[in-house]
mmCIF file of C-alpha atoms in Angstrom:
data_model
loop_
_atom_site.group_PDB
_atom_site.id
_atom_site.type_symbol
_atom_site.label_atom_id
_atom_site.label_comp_id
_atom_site.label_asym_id
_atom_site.label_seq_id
_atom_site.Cartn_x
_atom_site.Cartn_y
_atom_site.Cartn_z
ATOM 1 C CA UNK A 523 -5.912 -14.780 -15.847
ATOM 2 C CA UNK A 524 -6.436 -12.498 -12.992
ATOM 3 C CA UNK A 525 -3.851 -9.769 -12.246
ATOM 4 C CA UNK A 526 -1.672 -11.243 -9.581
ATOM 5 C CA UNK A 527 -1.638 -14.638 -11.691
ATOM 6 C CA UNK A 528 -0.049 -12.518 -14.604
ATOM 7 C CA UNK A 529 2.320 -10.607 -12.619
ATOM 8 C CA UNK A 530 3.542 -14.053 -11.315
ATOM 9 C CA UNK A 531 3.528 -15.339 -14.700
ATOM 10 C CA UNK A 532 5.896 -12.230 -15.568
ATOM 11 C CA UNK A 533 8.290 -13.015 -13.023
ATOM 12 C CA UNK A 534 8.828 -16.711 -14.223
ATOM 13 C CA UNK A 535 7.131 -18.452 -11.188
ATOM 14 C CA UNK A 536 5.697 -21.684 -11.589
ATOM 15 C CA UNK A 537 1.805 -21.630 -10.884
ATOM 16 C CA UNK A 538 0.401 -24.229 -9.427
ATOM 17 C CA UNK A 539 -3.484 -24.697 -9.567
ATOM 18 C CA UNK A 540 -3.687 -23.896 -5.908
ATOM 19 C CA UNK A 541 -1.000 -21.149 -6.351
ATOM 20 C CA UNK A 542 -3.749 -19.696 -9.009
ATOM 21 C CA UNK A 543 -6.142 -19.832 -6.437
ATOM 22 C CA UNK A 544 -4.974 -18.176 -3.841
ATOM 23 C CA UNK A 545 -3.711 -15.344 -6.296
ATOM 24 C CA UNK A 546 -7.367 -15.323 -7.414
ATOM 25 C CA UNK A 547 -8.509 -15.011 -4.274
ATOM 26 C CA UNK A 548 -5.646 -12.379 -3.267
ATOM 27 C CA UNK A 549 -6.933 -10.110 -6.832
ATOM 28 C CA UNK A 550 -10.546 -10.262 -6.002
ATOM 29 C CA UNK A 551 -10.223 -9.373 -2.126
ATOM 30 C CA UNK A 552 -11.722 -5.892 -1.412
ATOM 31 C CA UNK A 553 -9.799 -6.190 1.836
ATOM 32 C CA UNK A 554 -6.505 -6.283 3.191
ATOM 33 C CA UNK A 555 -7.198 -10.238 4.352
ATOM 34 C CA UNK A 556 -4.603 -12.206 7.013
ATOM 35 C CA UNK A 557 -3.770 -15.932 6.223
ATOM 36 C CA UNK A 558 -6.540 -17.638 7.559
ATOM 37 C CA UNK A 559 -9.008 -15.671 6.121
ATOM 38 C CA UNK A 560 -7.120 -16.608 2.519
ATOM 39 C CA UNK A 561 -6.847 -20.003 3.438
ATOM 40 C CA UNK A 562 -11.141 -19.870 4.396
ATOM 41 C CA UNK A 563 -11.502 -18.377 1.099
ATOM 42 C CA UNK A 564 -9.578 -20.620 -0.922
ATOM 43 C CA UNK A 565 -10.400 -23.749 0.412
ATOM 44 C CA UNK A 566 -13.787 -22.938 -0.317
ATOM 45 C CA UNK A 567 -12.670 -22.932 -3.801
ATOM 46 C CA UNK A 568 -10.216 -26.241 -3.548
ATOM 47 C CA UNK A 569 -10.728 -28.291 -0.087
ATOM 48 C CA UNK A 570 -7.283 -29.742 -0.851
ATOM 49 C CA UNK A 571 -5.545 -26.454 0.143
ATOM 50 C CA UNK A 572 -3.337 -26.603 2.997
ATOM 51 C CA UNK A 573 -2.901 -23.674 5.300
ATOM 52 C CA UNK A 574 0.595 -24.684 5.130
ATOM 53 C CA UNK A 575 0.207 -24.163 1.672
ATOM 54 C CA UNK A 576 -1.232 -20.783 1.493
ATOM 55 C CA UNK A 577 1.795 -19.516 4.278
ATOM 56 C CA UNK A 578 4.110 -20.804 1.577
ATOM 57 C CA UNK A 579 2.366 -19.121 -1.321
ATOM 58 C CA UNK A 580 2.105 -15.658 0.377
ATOM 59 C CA UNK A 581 5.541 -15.424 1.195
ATOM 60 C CA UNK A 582 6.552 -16.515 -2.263
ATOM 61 C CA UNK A 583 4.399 -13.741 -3.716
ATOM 62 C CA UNK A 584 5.778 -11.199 -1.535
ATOM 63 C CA UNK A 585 9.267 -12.293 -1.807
ATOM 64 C CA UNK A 586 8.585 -11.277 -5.839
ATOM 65 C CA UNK A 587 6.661 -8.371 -4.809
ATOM 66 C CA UNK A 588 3.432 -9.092 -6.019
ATOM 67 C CA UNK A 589 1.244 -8.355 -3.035
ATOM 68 C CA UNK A 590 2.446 -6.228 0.145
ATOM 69 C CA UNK A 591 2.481 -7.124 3.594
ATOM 70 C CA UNK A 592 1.154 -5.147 6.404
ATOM 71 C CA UNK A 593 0.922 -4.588 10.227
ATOM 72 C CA UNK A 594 -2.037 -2.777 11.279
ATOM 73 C CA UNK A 595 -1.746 -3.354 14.772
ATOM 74 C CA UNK A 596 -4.035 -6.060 15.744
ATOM 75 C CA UNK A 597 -1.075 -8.877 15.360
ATOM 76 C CA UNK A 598 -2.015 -10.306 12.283
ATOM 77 C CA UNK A 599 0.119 -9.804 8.804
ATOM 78 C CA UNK A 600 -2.325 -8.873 6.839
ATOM 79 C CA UNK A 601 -1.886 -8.875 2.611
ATOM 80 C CA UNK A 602 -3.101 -6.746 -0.745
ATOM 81 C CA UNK A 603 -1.545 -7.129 -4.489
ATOM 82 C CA UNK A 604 1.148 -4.425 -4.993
ATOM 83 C CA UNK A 605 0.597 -2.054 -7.340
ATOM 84 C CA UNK A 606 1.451 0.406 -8.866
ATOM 85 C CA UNK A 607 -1.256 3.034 -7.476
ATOM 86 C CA UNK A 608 0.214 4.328 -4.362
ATOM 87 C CA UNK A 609 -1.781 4.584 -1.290
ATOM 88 C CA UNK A 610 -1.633 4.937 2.403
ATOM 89 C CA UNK A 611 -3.350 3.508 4.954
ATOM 90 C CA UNK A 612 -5.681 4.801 8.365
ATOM 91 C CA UNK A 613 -7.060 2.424 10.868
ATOM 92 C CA UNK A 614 -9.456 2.756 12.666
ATOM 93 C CA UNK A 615 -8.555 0.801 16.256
ATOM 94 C CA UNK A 616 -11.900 0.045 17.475
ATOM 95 C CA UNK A 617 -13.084 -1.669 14.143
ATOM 96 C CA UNK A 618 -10.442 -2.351 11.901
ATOM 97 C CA UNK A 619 -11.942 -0.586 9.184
ATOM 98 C CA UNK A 620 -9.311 0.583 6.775
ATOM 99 C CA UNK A 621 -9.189 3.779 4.539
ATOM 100 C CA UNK A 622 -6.707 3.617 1.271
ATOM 101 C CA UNK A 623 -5.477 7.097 0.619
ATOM 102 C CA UNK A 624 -3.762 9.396 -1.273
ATOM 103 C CA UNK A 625 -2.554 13.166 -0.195
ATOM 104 C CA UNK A 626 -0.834 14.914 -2.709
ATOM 105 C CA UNK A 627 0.658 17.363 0.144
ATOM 106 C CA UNK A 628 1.896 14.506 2.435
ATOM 107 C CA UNK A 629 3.470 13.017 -1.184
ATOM 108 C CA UNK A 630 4.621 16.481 -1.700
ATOM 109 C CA UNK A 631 6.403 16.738 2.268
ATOM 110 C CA UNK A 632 7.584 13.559 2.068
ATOM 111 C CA UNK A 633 9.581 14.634 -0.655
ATOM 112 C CA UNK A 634 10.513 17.592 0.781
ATOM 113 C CA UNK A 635 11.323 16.108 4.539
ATOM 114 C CA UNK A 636 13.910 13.773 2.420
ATOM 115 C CA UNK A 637 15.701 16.473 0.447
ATOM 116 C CA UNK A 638 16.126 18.523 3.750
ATOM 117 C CA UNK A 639 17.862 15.577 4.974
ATOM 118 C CA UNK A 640 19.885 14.942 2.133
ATOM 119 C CA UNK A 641 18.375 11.928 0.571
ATOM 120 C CA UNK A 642 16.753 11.037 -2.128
ATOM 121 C CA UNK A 643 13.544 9.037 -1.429
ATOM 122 C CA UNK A 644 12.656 5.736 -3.007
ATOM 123 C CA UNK A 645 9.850 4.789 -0.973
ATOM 124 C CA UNK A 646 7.862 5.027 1.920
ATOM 125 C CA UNK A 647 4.806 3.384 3.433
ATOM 126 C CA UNK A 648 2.541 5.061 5.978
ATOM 127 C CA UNK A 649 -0.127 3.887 8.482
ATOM 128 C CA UNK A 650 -1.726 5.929 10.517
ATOM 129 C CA UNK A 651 -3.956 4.511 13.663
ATOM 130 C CA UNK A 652 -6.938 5.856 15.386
ATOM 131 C CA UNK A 653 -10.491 6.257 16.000
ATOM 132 C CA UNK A 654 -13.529 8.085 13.631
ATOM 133 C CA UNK A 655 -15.214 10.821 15.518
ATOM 134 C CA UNK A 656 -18.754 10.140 16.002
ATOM 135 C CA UNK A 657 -20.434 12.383 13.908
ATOM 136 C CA UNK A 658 -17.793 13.756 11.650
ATOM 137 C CA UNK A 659 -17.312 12.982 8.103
ATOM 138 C CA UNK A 660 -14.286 12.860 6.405
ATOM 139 C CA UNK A 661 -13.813 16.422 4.459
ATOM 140 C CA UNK A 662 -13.584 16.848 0.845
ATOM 141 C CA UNK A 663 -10.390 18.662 -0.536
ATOM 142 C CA UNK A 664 -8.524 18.691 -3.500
ATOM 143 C CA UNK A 665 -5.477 16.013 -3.746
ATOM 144 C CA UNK A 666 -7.322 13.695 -0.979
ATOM 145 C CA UNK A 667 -8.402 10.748 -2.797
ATOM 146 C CA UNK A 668 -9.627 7.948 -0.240
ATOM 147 C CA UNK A 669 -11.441 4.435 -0.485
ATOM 148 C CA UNK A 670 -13.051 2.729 2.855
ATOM 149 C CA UNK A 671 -12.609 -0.979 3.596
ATOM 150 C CA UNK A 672 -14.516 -3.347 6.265
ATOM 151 C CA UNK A 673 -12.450 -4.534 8.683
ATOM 152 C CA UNK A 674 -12.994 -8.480 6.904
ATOM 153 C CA UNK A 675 -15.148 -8.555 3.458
ATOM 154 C CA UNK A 676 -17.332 -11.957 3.668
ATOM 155 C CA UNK A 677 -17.837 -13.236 0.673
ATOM 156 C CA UNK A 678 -20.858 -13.181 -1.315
ATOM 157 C CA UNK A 679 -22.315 -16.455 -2.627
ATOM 158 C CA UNK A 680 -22.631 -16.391 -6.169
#
């Protein structure tokens, strides 16, 4: 049972065989894939999959918050399993390559920035758009953890 299938399972949902396959699909993605790239995907797996289907499926999973939806910019909702690793996200505009991050000083301001404003923070979400610098790679420092992603993973055939 891959993760989102057991988080589903957890919440009480009823899985479907093509509900297992698109949360198969969803767990093994080492992208942040839109709709119709999950509904290429898994009706390579099951031809019987409706794209209907799929829309139906994705909203159920993130009405129970078991993947997370997101707008980088080029008009597409695009999805990843939630977890409980917090990351941000960077996009590069001209080729939709996405960087996962984590900054322990903007974790630290965010914080901060609340407190100053009398809250108390309970979550946030950050994307940050641009363009990579030809010829500069990203610097190494301490509390900077990041991971790059293609702008669309194909999949392998295996």
């Amino acid at each position: 049972m891959d993760r989102i299938e057991k988080l589903c399972a957890d919440r009480g949902m009823r899985m479907t065989e093509q509900r297992r396959v698109i949360a198969r699909v969803l767990s093994q993605a080492e992208d942040h894939p839109d709709v119709e790239e999950l509904y290429r995907r898994a009706s390579a797996i099951d031809p019987h999959i409706s794209i209907a289907t799929v829309y139906r499926t994705v909203r159920l999973f993130e009405e129970a918050g078991v993947v997370e939806k997101h707008d980088f910019g080029d008009g597409r909702s695009r999805y990843e399993e939630a977890g409980d690793d917090h990351h941000d996200h960077l996009i590069d505009t001209k080729t939709g390559e996405v960087i996962e991050f984590f900054d322990a000083e903007i974790e630290r301001l965010k914080t901060e920035i609340a407190k100053r404003l009398g809250f108390e923070l309970v979550g946030h979400k950050l994307e940050l758009y641009g363009h990579s610098i030809e010829g500069v790679e990203p610097s190494e420092r301490e509390g900077l953890i990041y991971k790059r992603h293609a702008a669309r993973v194909e999949p392998t055939d295996s």
